[in-house]
Short mmCIF file of C-alpha atoms in Angstrom, two decimals:
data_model
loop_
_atom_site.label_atom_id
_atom_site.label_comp_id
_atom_site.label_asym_id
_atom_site.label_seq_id
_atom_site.Cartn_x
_atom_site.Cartn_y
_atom_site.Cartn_z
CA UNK A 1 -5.23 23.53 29.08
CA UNK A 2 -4.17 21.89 25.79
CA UNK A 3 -0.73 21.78 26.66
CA UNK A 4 -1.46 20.05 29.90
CA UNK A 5 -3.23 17.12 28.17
CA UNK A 6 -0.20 17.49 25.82
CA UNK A 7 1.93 16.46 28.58
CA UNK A 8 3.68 19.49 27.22
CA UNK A 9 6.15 22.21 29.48
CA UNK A 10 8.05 24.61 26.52
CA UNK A 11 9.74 25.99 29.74
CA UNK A 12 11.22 22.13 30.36
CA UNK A 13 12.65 20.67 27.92
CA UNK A 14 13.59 20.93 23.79
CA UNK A 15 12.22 18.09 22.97
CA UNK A 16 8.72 19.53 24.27
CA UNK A 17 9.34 22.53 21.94
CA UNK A 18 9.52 20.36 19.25
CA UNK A 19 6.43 18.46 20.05
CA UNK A 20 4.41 21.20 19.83
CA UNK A 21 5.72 22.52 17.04
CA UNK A 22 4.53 19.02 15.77
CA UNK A 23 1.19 19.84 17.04
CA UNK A 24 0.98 22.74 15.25
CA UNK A 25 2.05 21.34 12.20
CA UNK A 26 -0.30 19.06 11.92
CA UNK A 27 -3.62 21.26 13.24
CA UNK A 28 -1.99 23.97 10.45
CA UNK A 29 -1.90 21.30 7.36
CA UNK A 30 -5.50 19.69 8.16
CA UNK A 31 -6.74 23.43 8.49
CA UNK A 32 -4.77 25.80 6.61
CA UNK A 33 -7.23 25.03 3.11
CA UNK A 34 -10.29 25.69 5.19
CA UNK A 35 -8.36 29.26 5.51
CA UNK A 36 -7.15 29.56 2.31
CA UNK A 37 -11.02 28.67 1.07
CA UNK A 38 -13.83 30.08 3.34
CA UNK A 39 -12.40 32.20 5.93
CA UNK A 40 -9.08 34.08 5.21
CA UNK A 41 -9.65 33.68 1.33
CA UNK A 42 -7.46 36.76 0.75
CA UNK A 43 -4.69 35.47 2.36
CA UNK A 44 -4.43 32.48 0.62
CA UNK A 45 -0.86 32.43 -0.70
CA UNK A 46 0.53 33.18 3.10
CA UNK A 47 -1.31 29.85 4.14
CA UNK A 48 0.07 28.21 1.24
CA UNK A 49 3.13 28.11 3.20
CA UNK A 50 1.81 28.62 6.83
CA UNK A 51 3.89 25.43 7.92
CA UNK A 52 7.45 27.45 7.12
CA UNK A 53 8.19 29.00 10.40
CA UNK A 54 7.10 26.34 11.74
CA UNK A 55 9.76 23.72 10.38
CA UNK A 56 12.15 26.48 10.33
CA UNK A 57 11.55 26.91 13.99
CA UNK A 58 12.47 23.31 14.25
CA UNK A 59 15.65 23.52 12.42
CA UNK A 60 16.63 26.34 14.35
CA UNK A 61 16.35 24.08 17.79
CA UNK A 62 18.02 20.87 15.99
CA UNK A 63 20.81 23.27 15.24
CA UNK A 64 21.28 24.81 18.65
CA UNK A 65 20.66 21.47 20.30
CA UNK A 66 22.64 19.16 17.95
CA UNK A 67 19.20 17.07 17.52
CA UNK A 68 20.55 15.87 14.09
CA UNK A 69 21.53 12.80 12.31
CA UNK A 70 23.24 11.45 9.26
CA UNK A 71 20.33 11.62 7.06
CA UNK A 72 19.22 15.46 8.52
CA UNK A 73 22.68 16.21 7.69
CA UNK A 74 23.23 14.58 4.34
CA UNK A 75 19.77 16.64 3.18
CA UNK A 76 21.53 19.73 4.37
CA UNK A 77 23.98 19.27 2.40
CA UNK A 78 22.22 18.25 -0.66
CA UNK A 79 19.77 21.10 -0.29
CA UNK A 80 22.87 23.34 -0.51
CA UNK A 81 24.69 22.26 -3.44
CA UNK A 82 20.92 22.05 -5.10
CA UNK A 83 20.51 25.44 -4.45
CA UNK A 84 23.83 26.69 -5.11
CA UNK A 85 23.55 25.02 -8.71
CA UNK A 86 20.24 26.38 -9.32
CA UNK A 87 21.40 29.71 -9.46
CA UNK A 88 24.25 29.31 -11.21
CA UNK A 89 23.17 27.19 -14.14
CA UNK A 90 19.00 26.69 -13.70
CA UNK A 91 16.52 29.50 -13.50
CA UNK A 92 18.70 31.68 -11.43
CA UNK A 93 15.56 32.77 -9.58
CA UNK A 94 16.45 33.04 -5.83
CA UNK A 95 12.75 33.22 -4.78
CA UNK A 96 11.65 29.87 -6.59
CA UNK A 97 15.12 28.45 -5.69
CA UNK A 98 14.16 28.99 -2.09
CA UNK A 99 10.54 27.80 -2.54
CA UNK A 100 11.55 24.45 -4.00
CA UNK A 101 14.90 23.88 -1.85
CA UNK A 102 12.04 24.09 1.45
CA UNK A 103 11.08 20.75 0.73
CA UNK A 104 14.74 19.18 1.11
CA UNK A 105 15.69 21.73 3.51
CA UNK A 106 13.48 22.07 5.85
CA UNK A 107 10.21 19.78 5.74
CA UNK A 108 12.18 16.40 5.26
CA UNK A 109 14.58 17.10 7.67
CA UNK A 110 11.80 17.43 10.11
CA UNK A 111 10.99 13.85 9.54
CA UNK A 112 13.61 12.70 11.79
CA UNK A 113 14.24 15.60 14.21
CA UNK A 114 10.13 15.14 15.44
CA UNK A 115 11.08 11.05 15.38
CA UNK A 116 13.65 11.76 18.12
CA UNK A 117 11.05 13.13 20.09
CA UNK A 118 7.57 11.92 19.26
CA UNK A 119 6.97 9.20 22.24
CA UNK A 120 4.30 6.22 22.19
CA UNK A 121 1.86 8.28 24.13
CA UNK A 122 2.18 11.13 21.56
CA UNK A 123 1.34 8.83 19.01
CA UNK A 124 -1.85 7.87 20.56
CA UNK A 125 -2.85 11.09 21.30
CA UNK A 126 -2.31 11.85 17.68
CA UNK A 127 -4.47 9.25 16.51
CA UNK A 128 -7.27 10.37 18.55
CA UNK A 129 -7.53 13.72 17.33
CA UNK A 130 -7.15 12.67 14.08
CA UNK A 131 -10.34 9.61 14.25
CA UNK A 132 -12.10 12.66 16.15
CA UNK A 133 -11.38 15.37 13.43
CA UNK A 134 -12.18 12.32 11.34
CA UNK A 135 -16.36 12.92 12.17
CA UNK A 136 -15.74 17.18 11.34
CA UNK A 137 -14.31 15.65 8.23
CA UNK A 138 -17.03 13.11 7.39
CA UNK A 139 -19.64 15.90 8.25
CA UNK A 140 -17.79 18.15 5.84
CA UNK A 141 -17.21 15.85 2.73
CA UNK A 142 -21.04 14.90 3.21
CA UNK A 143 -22.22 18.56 2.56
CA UNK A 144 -19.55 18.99 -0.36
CA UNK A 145 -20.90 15.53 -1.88
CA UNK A 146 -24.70 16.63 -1.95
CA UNK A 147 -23.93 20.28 -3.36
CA UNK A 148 -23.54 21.70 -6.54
CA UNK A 149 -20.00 23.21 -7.39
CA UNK A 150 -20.68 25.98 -7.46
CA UNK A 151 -22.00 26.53 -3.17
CA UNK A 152 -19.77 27.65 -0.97
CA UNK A 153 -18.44 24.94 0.73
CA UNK A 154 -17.43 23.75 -3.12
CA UNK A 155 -15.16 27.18 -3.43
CA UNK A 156 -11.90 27.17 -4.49
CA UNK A 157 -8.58 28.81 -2.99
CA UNK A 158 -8.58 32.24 -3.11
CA UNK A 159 -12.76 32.02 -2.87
CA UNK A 160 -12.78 31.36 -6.51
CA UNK A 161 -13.26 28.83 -8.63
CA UNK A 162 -14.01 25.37 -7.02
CA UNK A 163 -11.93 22.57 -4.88
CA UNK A 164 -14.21 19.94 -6.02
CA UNK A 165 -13.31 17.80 -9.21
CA UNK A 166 -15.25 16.05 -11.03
CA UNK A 167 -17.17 12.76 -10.25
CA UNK A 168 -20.15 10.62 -11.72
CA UNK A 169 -22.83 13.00 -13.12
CA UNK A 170 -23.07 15.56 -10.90
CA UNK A 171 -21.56 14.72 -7.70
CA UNK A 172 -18.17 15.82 -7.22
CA UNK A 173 -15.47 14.56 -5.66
CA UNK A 174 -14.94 16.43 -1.95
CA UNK A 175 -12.11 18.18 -1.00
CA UNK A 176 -13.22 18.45 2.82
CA UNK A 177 -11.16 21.22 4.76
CA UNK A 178 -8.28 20.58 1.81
CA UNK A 179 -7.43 22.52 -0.96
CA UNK A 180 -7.78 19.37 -3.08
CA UNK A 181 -9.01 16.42 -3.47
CA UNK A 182 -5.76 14.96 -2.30
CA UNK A 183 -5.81 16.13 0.76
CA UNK A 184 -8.34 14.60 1.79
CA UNK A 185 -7.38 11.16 -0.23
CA UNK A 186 -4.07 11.37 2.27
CA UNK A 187 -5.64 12.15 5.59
CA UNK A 188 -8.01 9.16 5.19
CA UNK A 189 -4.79 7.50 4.79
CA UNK A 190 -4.17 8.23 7.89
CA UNK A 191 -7.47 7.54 9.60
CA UNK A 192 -7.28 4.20 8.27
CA UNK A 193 -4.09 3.46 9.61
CA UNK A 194 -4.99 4.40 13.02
CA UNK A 195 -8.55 2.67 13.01
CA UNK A 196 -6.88 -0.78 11.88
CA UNK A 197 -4.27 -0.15 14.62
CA UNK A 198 -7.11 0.33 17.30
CA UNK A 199 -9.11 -2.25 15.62
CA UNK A 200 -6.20 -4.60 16.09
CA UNK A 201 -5.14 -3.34 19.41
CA UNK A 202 -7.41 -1.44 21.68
CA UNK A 203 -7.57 -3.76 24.26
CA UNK A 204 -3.47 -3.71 24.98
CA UNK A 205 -3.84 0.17 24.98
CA UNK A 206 -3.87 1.96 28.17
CA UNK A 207 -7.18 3.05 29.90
CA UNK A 208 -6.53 6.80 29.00
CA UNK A 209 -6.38 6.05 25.26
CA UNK A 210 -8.49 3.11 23.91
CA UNK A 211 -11.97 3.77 22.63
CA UNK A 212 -14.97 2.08 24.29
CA UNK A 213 -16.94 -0.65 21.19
CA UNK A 214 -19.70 1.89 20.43
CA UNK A 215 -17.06 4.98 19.43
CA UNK A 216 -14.44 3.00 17.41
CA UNK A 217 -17.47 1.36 15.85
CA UNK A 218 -18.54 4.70 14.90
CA UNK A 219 -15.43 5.83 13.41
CA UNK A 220 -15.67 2.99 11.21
CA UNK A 221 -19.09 3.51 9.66
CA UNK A 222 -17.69 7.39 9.34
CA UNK A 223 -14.27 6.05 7.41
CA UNK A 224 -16.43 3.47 5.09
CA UNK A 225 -18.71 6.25 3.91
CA UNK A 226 -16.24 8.94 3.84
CA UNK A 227 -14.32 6.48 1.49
CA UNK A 228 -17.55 5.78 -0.57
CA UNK A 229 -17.76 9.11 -1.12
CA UNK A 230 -14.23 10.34 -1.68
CA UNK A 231 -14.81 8.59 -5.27
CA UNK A 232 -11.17 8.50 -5.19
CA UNK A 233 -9.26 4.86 -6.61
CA UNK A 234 -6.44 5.53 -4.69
CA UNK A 235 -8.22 6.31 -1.05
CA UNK A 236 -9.95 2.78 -1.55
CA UNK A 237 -6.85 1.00 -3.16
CA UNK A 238 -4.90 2.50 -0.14
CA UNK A 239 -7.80 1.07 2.40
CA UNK A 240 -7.52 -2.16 1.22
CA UNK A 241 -3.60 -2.69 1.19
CA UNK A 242 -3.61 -1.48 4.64
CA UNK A 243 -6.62 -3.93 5.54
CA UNK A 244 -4.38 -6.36 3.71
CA UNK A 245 -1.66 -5.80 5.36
CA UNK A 246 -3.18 -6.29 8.76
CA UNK A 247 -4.58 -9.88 7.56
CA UNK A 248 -1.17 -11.06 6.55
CA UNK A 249 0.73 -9.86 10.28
CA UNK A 250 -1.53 -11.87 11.93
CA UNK A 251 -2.10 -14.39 9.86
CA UNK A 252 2.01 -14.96 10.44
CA UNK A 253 1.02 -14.47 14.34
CA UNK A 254 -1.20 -17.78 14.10
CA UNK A 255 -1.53 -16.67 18.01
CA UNK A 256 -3.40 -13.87 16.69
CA UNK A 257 -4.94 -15.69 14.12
CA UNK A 258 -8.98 -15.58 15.52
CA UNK A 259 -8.85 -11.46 15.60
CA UNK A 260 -9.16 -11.86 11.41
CA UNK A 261 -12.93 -13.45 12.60
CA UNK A 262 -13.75 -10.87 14.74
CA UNK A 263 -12.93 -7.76 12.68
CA UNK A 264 -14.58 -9.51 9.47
CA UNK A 265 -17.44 -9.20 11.50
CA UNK A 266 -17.19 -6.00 12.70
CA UNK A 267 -16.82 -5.05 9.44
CA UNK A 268 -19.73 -6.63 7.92
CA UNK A 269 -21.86 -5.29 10.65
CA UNK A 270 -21.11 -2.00 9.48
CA UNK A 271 -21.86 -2.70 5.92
CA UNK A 272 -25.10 -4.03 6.75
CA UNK A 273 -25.72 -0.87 8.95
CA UNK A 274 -25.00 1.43 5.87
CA UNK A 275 -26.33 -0.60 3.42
CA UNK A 276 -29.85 0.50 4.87
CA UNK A 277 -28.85 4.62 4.41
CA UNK A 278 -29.88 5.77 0.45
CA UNK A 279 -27.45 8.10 0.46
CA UNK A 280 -24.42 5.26 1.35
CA UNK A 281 -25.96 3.31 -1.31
CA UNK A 282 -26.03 6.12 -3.92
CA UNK A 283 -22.37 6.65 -2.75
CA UNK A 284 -21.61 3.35 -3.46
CA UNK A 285 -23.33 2.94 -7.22
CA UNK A 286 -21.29 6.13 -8.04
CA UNK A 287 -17.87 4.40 -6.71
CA UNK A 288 -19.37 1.35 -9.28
CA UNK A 289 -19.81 4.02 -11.92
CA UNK A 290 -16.63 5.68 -11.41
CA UNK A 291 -14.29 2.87 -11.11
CA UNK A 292 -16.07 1.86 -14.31
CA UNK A 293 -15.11 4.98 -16.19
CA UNK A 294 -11.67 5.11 -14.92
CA UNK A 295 -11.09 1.62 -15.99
CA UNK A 296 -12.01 2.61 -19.76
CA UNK A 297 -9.74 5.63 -19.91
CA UNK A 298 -6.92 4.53 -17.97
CA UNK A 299 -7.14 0.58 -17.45
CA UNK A 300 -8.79 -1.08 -14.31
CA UNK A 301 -7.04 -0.26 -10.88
CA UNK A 302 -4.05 -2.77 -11.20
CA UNK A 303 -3.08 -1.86 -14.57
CA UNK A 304 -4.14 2.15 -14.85
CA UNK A 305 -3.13 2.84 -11.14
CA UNK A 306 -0.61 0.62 -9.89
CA UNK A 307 1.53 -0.53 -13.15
CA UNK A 308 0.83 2.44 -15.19
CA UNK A 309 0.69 5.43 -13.09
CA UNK A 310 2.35 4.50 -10.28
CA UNK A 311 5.39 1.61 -11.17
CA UNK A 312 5.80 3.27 -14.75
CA UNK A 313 6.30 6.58 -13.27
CA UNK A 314 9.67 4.85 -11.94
CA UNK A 315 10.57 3.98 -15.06
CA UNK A 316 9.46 6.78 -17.36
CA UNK A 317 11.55 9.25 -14.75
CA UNK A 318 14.75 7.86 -16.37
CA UNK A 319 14.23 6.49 -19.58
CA UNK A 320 11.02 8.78 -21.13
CA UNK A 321 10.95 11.56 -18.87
CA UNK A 322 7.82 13.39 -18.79
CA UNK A 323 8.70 16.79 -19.91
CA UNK A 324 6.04 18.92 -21.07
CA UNK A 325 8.07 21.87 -21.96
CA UNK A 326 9.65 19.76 -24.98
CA UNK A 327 13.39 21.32 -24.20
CA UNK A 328 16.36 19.68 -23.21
CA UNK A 329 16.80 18.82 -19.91
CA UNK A 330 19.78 20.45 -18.48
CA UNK A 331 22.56 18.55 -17.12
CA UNK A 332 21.92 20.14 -13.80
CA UNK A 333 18.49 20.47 -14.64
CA UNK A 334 16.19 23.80 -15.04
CA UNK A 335 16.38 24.21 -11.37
CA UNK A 336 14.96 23.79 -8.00
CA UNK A 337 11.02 24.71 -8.17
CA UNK A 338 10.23 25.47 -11.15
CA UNK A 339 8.01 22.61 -11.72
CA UNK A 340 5.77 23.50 -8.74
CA UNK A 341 2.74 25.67 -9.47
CA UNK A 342 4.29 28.78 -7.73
CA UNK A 343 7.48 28.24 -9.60
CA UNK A 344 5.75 28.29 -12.86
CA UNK A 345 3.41 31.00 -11.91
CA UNK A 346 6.59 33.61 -10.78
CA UNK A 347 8.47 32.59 -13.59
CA UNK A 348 5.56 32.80 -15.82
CA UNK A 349 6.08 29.51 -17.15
CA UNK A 350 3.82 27.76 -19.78
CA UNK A 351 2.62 24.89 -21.74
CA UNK A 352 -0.23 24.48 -24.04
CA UNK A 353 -2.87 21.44 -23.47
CA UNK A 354 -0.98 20.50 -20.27
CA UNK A 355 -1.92 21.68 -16.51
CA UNK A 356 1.79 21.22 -15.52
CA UNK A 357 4.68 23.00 -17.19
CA UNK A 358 6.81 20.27 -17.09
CA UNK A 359 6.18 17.17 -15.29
CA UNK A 360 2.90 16.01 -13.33
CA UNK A 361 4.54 12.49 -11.98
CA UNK A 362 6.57 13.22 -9.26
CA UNK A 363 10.04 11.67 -10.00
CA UNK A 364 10.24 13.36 -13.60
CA UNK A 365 9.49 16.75 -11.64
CA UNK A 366 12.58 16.06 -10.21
CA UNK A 367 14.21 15.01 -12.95
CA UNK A 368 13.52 18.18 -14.88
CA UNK A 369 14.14 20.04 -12.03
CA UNK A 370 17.82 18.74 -10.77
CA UNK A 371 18.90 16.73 -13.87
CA UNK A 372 19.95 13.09 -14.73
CA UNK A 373 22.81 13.19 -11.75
CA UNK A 374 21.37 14.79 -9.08
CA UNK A 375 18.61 13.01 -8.98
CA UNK A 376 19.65 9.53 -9.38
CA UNK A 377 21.64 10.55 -6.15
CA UNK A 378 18.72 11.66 -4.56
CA UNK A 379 15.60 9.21 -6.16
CA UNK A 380 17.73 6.14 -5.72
CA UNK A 381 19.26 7.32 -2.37
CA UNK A 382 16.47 9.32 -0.32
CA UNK A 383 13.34 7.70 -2.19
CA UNK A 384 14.18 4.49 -2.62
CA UNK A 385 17.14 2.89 -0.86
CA UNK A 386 17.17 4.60 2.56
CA UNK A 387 13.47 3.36 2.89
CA UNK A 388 13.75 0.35 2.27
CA UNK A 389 16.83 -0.10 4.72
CA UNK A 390 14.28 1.64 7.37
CA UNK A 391 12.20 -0.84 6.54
CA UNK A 392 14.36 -3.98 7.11
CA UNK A 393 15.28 -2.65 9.94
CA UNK A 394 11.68 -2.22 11.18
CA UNK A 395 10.89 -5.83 10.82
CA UNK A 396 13.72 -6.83 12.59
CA UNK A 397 12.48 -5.12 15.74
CA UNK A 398 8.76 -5.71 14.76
CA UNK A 399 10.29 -9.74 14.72
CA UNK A 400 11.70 -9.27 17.87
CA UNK A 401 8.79 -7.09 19.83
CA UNK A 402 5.56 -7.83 18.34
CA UNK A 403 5.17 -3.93 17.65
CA UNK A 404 1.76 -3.90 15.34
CA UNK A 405 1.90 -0.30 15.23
CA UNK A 406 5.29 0.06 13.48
CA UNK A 407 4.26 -2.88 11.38
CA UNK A 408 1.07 -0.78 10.17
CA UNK A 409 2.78 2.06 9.28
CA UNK A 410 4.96 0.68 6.97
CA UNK A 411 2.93 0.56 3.66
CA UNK A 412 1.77 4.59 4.30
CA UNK A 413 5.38 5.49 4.73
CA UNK A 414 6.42 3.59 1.80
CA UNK A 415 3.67 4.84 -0.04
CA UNK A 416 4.61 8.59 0.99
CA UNK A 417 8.20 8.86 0.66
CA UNK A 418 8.49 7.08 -2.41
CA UNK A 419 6.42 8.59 -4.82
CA UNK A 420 4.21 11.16 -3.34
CA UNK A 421 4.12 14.36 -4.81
CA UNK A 422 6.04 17.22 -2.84
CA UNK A 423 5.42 19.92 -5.37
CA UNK A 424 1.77 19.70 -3.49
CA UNK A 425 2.06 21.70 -0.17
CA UNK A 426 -0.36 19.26 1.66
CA UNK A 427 1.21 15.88 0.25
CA UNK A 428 4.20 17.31 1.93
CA UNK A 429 2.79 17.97 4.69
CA UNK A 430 0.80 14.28 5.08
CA UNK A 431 4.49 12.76 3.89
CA UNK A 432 6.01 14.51 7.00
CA UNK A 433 3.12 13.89 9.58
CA UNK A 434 2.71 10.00 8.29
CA UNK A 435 6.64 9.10 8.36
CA UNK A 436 7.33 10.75 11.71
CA UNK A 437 4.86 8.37 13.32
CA UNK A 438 6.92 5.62 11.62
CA UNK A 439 10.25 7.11 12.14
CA UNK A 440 9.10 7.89 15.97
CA UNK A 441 8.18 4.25 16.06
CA UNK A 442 11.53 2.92 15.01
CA UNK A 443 13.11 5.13 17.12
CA UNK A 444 11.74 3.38 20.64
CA UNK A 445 12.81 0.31 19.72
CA UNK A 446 16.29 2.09 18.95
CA UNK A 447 16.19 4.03 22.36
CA UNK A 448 15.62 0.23 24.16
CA UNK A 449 18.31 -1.14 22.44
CA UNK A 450 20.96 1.49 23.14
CA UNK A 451 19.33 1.24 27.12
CA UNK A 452 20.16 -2.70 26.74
CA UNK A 453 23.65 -2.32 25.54
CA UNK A 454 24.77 0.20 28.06
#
C-alpha cells in the first residue's frame, strides 16, 4: 500500500529502487534515535549506523547501472587515496578508517545518485510526511520540555544517561525522536523550508498535494512553538534566514510582491493565537532568558554564532586549528575517523577538560584528520567551491523558470554542506536528505534543458 502511493514498482525500474531506498533513509534517520533511546536501547550502536546498507545498497545500483557523475566519481576516488593513506601513515586502524571514509564514500555520493532520480512529485510527497511527522514531533518535544531529565522520554542512547541538554532553569532543551538536540535543530530545518515553500506556493500545487488553509495553518502554530521550545539559537537564526530569504525572492518578483502582506498576516494571526497558551508564553520568556545567557558567554547571535562560531571556524581550520590533543598535526593527518566519537572511543583516545579529542568545529576535524593538503583539496573543493558553482547555476535556471522551490532550498543546502558536522551520524544524514531535494531540483531543470537541445 505504501509503495503504491509511492508511485513506486522495485520490479520496474532502478531508479524506483533508489527511491525507496531514499524513503527508507529518511524514515531510518528521523527514527533510528527513538530506537537507539526507548525501544531497542541495547542495540544502540547497530542503529548508530542503520543507514549503511542502505547507501551501500545505493552504490551498489549506481555501479551496476552507471548512475554516476563527475563529482560521485571524484569522491570515489578521494575516499580511496584517504583511506589508503590512513593506514599507511595515520592510525592504521582499518575499522575507524572504514567508519570515517563512510561519510565520503558512501553517504555523499548518495547526494547526487538520489538527485538523478528524486522527481517533483517525490519532493512533495516528502514534504508532506515530513510537516505530518512534524505534529508526532511537536507532540514529542512538548512532553520532553515539561519533564524532568531524568523521565523516560529524557533518556539517553543506550537507555542511560539523558538526550536532553541543558536550558533555562529547569527546562531542557528536547531532543524529540533524536539522539540530540541537533537532530531535532536540523529537521525543523527542514519543516521550515517546506512550510515557507507551501506558504508561498500552495495554490500552484496540484490538487493531490496542497494543504487546505486550516492544516497548513496548523503546521505553522506547531513549527512556531516547536521552535520556542527547541531553545536552540541556531533553529531560530535558521527560521529567520529562510523567512528572509523568501521576503527578498519576491520582493525581486514585484509581481509577487502582495504575498509578503498576506503571509505577515498569517503569521501574526498565529502569534496572537499562541500568545493566549501559558505554556507558549513560558516557552517564549525562556527563549528571552536563554538568548540572554548565551549572549554573555559567547556574544549576541551575530557575533557568538555567526562571526565567531560559524565564519571563524573557516578561518581557525587553517591558520589556528583547533586541536585538542596538543600534537602535531601530521602531514597526512592522524587519519580518517579518529575525531568522531566512535573513532576516539575504539582507539581509546583522550583529552582532559575537552568533550572532543581533537576538534569540535567541523573543518579542523578534518584538518586533524586528513592534514593541511588533503583537506584544502577537499574543504576548498567539495565544501566550498563546488557549492557555490551549484548555486550559480541554480539561479540561472531559478532566473529563467521562476522555480521558488529550488530558490528555497538554497540557504539549507549551503548551510549543510558547508559547515555541518559529519562526525554526527544524524547531521549526515539531514546533510544528505536536505541537498538531494536541492540537487533533485537542479536536476529537472537540467533534464528540460538537455530535452530542449535534442
Amino acid at each position: 500500500m505504501l509503495l503504491s502511493s509511492l508511485n513506486i514498482n522495485t520490479q520496474r525500474s532502478v531508479s524506483d529502487k533508489i527511491r525507496l531506498c531514499f524513503w527508507v533513509y529518511l524514515i531510518l534517520l528521523i527514527f533510528e534515535g527513538a530506537m537507539r533511546k526507548w525501544f531497542l536501547p541495547q542495540l544502540s550502536n547497530i542503529f548508530l549506523v542503520i543507514r549503511e546498507p542502505v547507501v551501500l545498497y545505493v552504490i551498489f545500483l549506481s555501479f551496476k547501472y552507471n548512475i554516476r557523475s563527475k563529482i560521485t566519481n571524484a569522491l570515489f576516488i578521494f575516499s580511496f587515496i584517504s583511506f589508503v593513506l590512513t593506514l599507511l601513515f595515520g592510525h592504521h586502524n582499518v575499522l575507524v578508517a572504514l567508519y570515517g571514509v563512510r561519510i565520503t564514500l558512501l553517504h555523499l555520493p548518495c547526494i547526487f545518485i538520489f538527485g538523478k532520480v528524486i522527481t517533483r512529485e517525490d519532493i512533495h510527497l516528502i514534504g508532506k510526511a515530513v510537516l505530518y511527522i512534524s505534529v508526532l514531533m511537536f507532540i514529542i518535544i512538548v512532553v520532553q520540555y515539561f519533564s524532568p531529565k531524568t523521565a523516560f522520554i529524557n533518556i539517553g542512547t543506550g537507555g542511560s544517561g539523558t538526550a536532553s541538554f541543558q536550558g533555562v532553569d529547569e527546562y531542557m532543551r528536547p531532543s524529540g525522536t533524536f539522539s540530540f538536540i541537533s537532530g531535532l535543530t536540523q529537521f525543523e530545518l527542514l519543516v521550515g523550508l517546506y512550510l515557507i515553500y507551501y506558504l508561498y506556493n500552495n495554490k500552484n500545487i496540484s490538487k493531490c498535494h496542497k494543504f487546505s488553509i486550516f492544516v497548513l495553518f496548523t503546521f505553522i502554530i506547531i513549527y512556531f512553538f516547536s521552535l520556542a521550545l527547541c531553545l536552540s539559537r541556531t533553529a531560530i537564526f535558521e527560521a529567520i534566514l529562510m523567512f528572509a530569504t523568501m521576503v527578498i525572492y519576491m520582493i525581486l518578483n514585484k509581481e509577487k510582491a502582495n504575498k509578503i502582506i498576506y503571509i505577515i498576516i498569517f503569521m501574526t494571526i498565529s502569534f496572537l493565537i499562541l500568545s493566549q497558551i501559558e505554556s507558549f508564553k513560558l516557552a517564549i520568556d525562556n527563549v528571552f532568558n536563554r538568548f540572554d545567557s548565551a549572549s554573555k558567554s559567547e556574544g549576541n547571535i551575530i557575533e557568538g554564532s555567526v562571526g565567531n562560531r560559524y565564519l571563524g571556524s573557516f578561518y581557525r581550520a587553517f591558520f589556528e586549528t583547533q586541536n585538542f590533543s596538543n600534537k602535531e598535526i601530521p602531514f597526512f593527518g592522524f587519519g580518517l575517523g579518529i575525531g568522531t566519537k566512535v573513532g576516539e572511543t575504539i582507539l581509546g583516545v583522550r583529552t582532559i577538560g575537552n568533550s572532543f579529542a581533537f576538534a569540535e568545529e567541523e573543518w579542523s576535524r578534518i584538518v586533524c584528520e586528513m592534514g593541511l593538503l588533503q583537506s584544502i583539496f577537499f574543504l576548498l573543493g567539495f565544501r566550498l567551491i563546488l557549492p557555490l558553482s551549484l548555486v550559480y547555476k541554480a539561479f540561472i535556471y531559478i532566473k529563467r523558470r521562476k522555480d521558488f522551490f529550488l530558490y528555497i532550498c538554497i540557504p539549507a543546502f549551503l548551510l549543510h554542506i558547508i559547515n555541518t558536522q559529519w562526525a554526527v551520524p544524524t547531521s549526515l544524514g539531514f546533510t544528505v536528505v536536505t541537498c538531494t531535494l536541492f540537487v533533485a531540483a537542479l536536476n529537472q531543470h537540467e533534464r528540460i534543458k538537455n530535452n530542449v537541445i535534442h
